Structures are given as structure tokens and as C-alpha cells.
mmCIF file of C-alpha atoms in Angstrom:
data_model
loop_
_atom_site.group_PDB
_atom_site.id
_atom_site.type_symbol
_atom_site.label_atom_id
_atom_site.label_comp_id
_atom_site.label_asym_id
_atom_site.label_seq_id
_atom_site.Cartn_x
_atom_site.Cartn_y
_atom_site.Cartn_z
ATOM 1 C CA UNK A 780 120.353 103.184 86.778
ATOM 2 C CA UNK A 781 119.840 102.001 83.226
ATOM 3 C CA UNK A 782 116.899 103.999 80.861
ATOM 4 C CA UNK A 783 115.080 101.795 78.266
ATOM 5 C CA UNK A 784 113.123 103.661 75.994
ATOM 6 C CA UNK A 785 109.261 102.657 75.482
ATOM 7 C CA UNK A 786 107.734 102.717 72.405
ATOM 8 C CA UNK A 787 105.891 105.822 73.296
ATOM 9 C CA UNK A 788 108.027 108.690 72.930
ATOM 10 C CA UNK A 789 109.402 110.190 76.234
ATOM 11 C CA UNK A 790 108.456 107.324 78.188
ATOM 12 C CA UNK A 791 111.093 105.131 80.264
ATOM 13 C CA UNK A 792 111.391 101.964 81.870
ATOM 14 C CA UNK A 793 114.136 102.982 84.631
ATOM 15 C CA UNK A 794 116.022 99.651 85.734
ATOM 16 C CA UNK A 795 118.025 99.986 89.386
ATOM 17 C CA UNK A 796 121.216 98.315 88.821
ATOM 18 C CA UNK A 797 122.008 96.672 91.893
ATOM 19 C CA UNK A 798 125.458 96.440 93.311
ATOM 20 C CA UNK A 799 125.529 93.252 95.595
ATOM 21 C CA UNK A 800 127.816 91.665 98.426
ATOM 22 C CA UNK A 801 127.148 89.742 101.006
ATOM 23 C CA UNK A 802 124.562 92.383 103.090
ATOM 24 C CA UNK A 803 122.117 92.106 100.051
ATOM 25 C CA UNK A 804 122.603 94.925 97.361
ATOM 26 C CA UNK A 805 121.811 98.729 97.439
ATOM 27 C CA UNK A 806 121.086 100.507 93.945
ATOM 28 C CA UNK A 807 120.013 103.922 93.141
ATOM 29 C CA UNK A 808 116.399 104.200 92.005
ATOM 30 C CA UNK A 809 116.390 108.307 91.167
ATOM 31 C CA UNK A 810 118.966 110.735 90.320
ATOM 32 C CA UNK A 811 118.334 114.452 89.094
ATOM 33 C CA UNK A 812 121.372 114.453 87.127
ATOM 34 C CA UNK A 813 120.983 111.308 85.310
ATOM 35 C CA UNK A 814 117.019 112.094 84.493
ATOM 36 C CA UNK A 815 118.119 115.694 83.584
ATOM 37 C CA UNK A 816 120.866 114.316 81.119
ATOM 38 C CA UNK A 817 117.962 112.991 79.031
ATOM 39 C CA UNK A 818 115.850 115.668 78.895
ATOM 40 C CA UNK A 819 113.378 114.125 81.385
ATOM 41 C CA UNK A 820 111.842 116.111 84.752
ATOM 42 C CA UNK A 821 113.417 115.008 87.847
ATOM 43 C CA UNK A 822 112.383 116.735 90.778
ATOM 44 C CA UNK A 823 109.497 115.538 92.441
ATOM 45 C CA UNK A 824 107.007 117.696 94.488
ATOM 46 C CA UNK A 825 104.690 114.991 96.151
ATOM 47 C CA UNK A 826 104.900 111.159 96.343
ATOM 48 C CA UNK A 827 102.351 109.146 96.771
ATOM 49 C CA UNK A 828 101.793 105.118 97.671
ATOM 50 C CA UNK A 829 98.247 103.271 96.441
ATOM 51 C CA UNK A 830 97.893 99.823 98.014
ATOM 52 C CA UNK A 831 95.465 97.059 96.399
ATOM 53 C CA UNK A 832 94.043 94.382 98.506
ATOM 54 C CA UNK A 833 93.038 92.112 95.544
ATOM 55 C CA UNK A 834 94.718 90.700 92.645
ATOM 56 C CA UNK A 835 92.522 91.723 89.670
ATOM 57 C CA UNK A 836 92.188 95.277 90.791
ATOM 58 C CA UNK A 837 92.181 97.813 87.982
ATOM 59 C CA UNK A 838 93.050 101.584 88.384
ATOM 60 C CA UNK A 839 93.235 104.143 85.360
ATOM 61 C CA UNK A 840 93.159 104.952 82.972
ATOM 62 C CA UNK A 841 94.441 108.537 84.210
ATOM 63 C CA UNK A 842 96.061 111.470 83.265
ATOM 64 C CA UNK A 843 95.934 115.182 84.325
ATOM 65 C CA UNK A 844 95.618 118.660 81.558
ATOM 66 C CA UNK A 845 97.470 121.642 81.727
ATOM 67 C CA UNK A 846 98.130 123.855 83.649
ATOM 68 C CA UNK A 847 98.456 121.235 86.243
ATOM 69 C CA UNK A 848 99.269 118.272 83.767
ATOM 70 C CA UNK A 849 101.695 115.435 85.439
ATOM 71 C CA UNK A 850 104.783 113.888 85.150
ATOM 72 C CA UNK A 851 105.375 110.469 87.107
ATOM 73 C CA UNK A 852 107.708 107.986 88.109
ATOM 74 C CA UNK A 853 106.127 104.866 89.320
ATOM 75 C CA UNK A 854 107.159 101.729 90.722
ATOM 76 C CA UNK A 855 105.615 98.316 92.366
ATOM 77 C CA UNK A 856 107.036 98.251 96.039
ATOM 78 C CA UNK A 857 104.713 95.312 97.027
ATOM 79 C CA UNK A 858 103.618 92.453 94.649
ATOM 80 C CA UNK A 859 102.954 92.895 90.847
ATOM 81 C CA UNK A 860 101.449 94.811 88.657
ATOM 82 C CA UNK A 861 100.478 94.794 85.095
ATOM 83 C CA UNK A 862 101.051 98.688 84.144
ATOM 84 C CA UNK A 863 99.694 100.586 81.248
ATOM 85 C CA UNK A 864 100.495 103.658 79.239
ATOM 86 C CA UNK A 865 98.265 105.010 76.547
ATOM 87 C CA UNK A 866 100.020 108.220 74.263
ATOM 88 C CA UNK A 867 97.374 110.550 74.508
ATOM 89 C CA UNK A 868 99.612 113.496 72.667
ATOM 90 C CA UNK A 869 97.711 114.394 68.917
ATOM 91 C CA UNK A 870 101.016 115.159 67.736
ATOM 92 C CA UNK A 871 102.825 112.020 68.836
ATOM 93 C CA UNK A 872 103.712 108.981 66.188
ATOM 94 C CA UNK A 873 101.968 106.623 68.853
ATOM 95 C CA UNK A 874 99.183 108.684 69.400
ATOM 96 C CA UNK A 875 96.805 106.087 70.888
ATOM 97 C CA UNK A 876 99.004 103.394 70.957
ATOM 98 C CA UNK A 877 99.762 101.726 74.685
ATOM 99 C CA UNK A 878 102.797 100.251 76.059
ATOM 100 C CA UNK A 879 102.461 97.538 79.222
ATOM 101 C CA UNK A 880 105.137 96.596 81.416
ATOM 102 C CA UNK A 881 105.384 94.242 84.456
ATOM 103 C CA UNK A 882 106.230 96.011 87.215
ATOM 104 C CA UNK A 883 107.344 93.920 90.485
ATOM 105 C CA UNK A 884 108.871 93.959 93.878
ATOM 106 C CA UNK A 885 111.472 91.846 92.758
ATOM 107 C CA UNK A 886 112.503 93.442 89.400
ATOM 108 C CA UNK A 887 112.274 97.065 90.984
ATOM 109 C CA UNK A 888 111.582 98.676 87.654
ATOM 110 C CA UNK A 889 110.048 101.861 87.165
ATOM 111 C CA UNK A 890 107.988 103.688 84.674
ATOM 112 C CA UNK A 891 108.901 106.943 83.856
ATOM 113 C CA UNK A 892 105.292 108.832 82.516
ATOM 114 C CA UNK A 893 105.609 112.093 80.410
ATOM 115 C CA UNK A 894 102.905 115.270 80.251
ATOM 116 C CA UNK A 895 100.036 113.383 78.272
ATOM 117 C CA UNK A 896 100.228 109.956 78.960
ATOM 118 C CA UNK A 897 97.607 108.330 80.574
ATOM 119 C CA UNK A 898 98.240 105.351 83.362
ATOM 120 C CA UNK A 899 96.717 102.799 84.681
ATOM 121 C CA UNK A 900 97.433 99.421 86.521
ATOM 122 C CA UNK A 901 96.136 95.716 87.373
ATOM 123 C CA UNK A 902 97.352 94.218 90.672
ATOM 124 C CA UNK A 903 98.454 90.645 89.738
ATOM 125 C CA UNK A 904 98.921 89.796 93.129
ATOM 126 C CA UNK A 905 97.066 90.396 96.406
ATOM 127 C CA UNK A 906 98.720 93.262 98.638
ATOM 128 C CA UNK A 907 99.907 95.275 95.345
ATOM 129 C CA UNK A 908 101.902 98.177 96.350
ATOM 130 C CA UNK A 909 102.798 101.401 94.033
ATOM 131 C CA UNK A 910 104.457 104.185 94.834
ATOM 132 C CA UNK A 911 104.263 107.188 92.709
ATOM 133 C CA UNK A 912 106.652 110.236 92.383
ATOM 134 C CA UNK A 913 105.017 113.062 90.819
ATOM 135 C CA UNK A 914 106.461 116.339 89.635
ATOM 136 C CA UNK A 915 103.813 118.637 90.904
ATOM 137 C CA UNK A 916 101.184 118.846 93.745
ATOM 138 C CA UNK A 917 97.774 117.328 92.623
ATOM 139 C CA UNK A 918 94.671 119.748 91.542
ATOM 140 C CA UNK A 919 91.866 117.803 91.442
ATOM 141 C CA UNK A 920 90.072 119.697 88.627
ATOM 142 C CA UNK A 921 92.742 118.945 86.286
ATOM 143 C CA UNK A 922 92.511 115.111 86.533
ATOM 144 C CA UNK A 923 90.866 113.282 83.786
ATOM 145 C CA UNK A 924 90.530 109.444 82.922
ATOM 146 C CA UNK A 925 89.285 107.183 79.925
ATOM 147 C CA UNK A 926 87.346 103.767 80.580
ATOM 148 C CA UNK A 927 89.599 101.020 81.299
ATOM 149 C CA UNK A 928 88.415 98.947 78.169
ATOM 150 C CA UNK A 929 87.443 101.681 76.133
ATOM 151 C CA UNK A 930 88.053 100.281 72.717
ATOM 152 C CA UNK A 931 89.704 102.800 70.992
ATOM 153 C CA UNK A 932 92.113 101.799 73.138
ATOM 154 C CA UNK A 933 93.229 98.654 72.765
ATOM 155 C CA UNK A 934 94.226 97.942 76.404
ATOM 156 C CA UNK A 935 94.461 94.174 77.049
ATOM 157 C CA UNK A 936 94.201 93.382 80.833
ATOM 158 C CA UNK A 937 95.614 90.006 81.700
ATOM 159 C CA UNK A 938 93.021 88.738 84.397
ATOM 160 C CA UNK A 939 89.761 89.125 85.083
ATOM 161 C CA UNK A 940 88.865 92.562 86.082
ATOM 162 C CA UNK A 941 87.977 91.815 90.379
ATOM 163 C CA UNK A 942 87.590 95.708 91.417
ATOM 164 C CA UNK A 943 87.197 98.985 89.814
ATOM 165 C CA UNK A 944 86.058 102.544 91.334
ATOM 166 C CA UNK A 945 82.950 103.848 90.087
ATOM 167 C CA UNK A 946 84.630 106.882 89.301
ATOM 168 C CA UNK A 947 86.989 104.553 86.612
ATOM 169 C CA UNK A 948 83.667 102.570 85.319
ATOM 170 C CA UNK A 949 82.405 106.091 84.500
ATOM 171 C CA UNK A 950 84.871 107.799 82.285
ATOM 172 C CA UNK A 951 83.856 108.401 78.724
ATOM 173 C CA UNK A 952 85.118 106.589 75.600
ATOM 174 C CA UNK A 953 88.107 108.590 74.491
ATOM 175 C CA UNK A 954 87.582 111.485 71.457
ATOM 176 C CA UNK A 955 90.009 113.369 69.987
#
């Protein structure tokens, strides 16, 4: 695996490094020891999948708060998504800055999302599937969100929004 720092401290793109032969390839996508060597959470307690039937679907912007704040490793396993991170840590050099990356079934890239960073994505294809690895079990009372088009976040979505949950539409604007 190759870890590539993003402009958001503690967030990484994680690229598999395939070993190819006549059968296809084999690539490691997660290793507790390699994550730990960078000081990252590497033990994940839960995995979840998000299936998005229609192109243009937006999910987010989601985060969780202490004492159940989550670290996530997110990978697109079907289709393609435009994945967005927003740094919500007031003491961070990238506070309220965003970073976006294309995650596709072809590039197999993952995003490592540390505690304090909101996450959302837009499906760029029909039938986009996203795998989440999460370091702790989900606790609904710790779940929070920001409105997907909050002007304070300056997030640009590449496609018209075609589907979004009522919950995501109702999130408030960010206030520090």
C-alpha cells in the first residue's frame, strides 16, 4: 500500500499496489501494522456498505462526536463517487477546508478519515457502492451532520443533486 497525505492533516489516500500476473492481480488494501507505523487507527470494529442506485445521489456531510467519534476507511467497490472531506477541528491548520477525491472501482483508492473530519460523497454512476470500515460500533446519539450545500464549507459537487435524504437536507449550517 501507498499512503498519500491530503491537505487535511491526518487524512490520507490509501492506494493499493497490485502485483499482477496472468490471473489478474493481488493487492493488500489494509494492514494494521502499516497503519500503526503512521500513527493511524488500523483496527476496525465494524464495516458497512452504502448502495446508491442513482447517479447524482449525495450522502453527507456526516461526522460523529465524542465519546463515540469515528475514524473511517472508505473505498468505492462499485461504480464511482466524488468523495469529500471537511475538517471540523478548530485547532487544525485546515479548519473548514475541504478535500475531494474520485474513488472508483477501477482506481481502488481508499480515504482514511480521522476523527473530527466530516465526510460525504456524490455518486458519479448509477449503482455506486461504498464500503466503510469504522473503528468503533455506530452510536446514533453521536451522529451529526452538516448541510451538503452549507456556504461556510465551500464544497462543490460535480453533478446536479438528484437524490438526497430528508435528514441530510435538514442539517443546519456550520457554526463554530
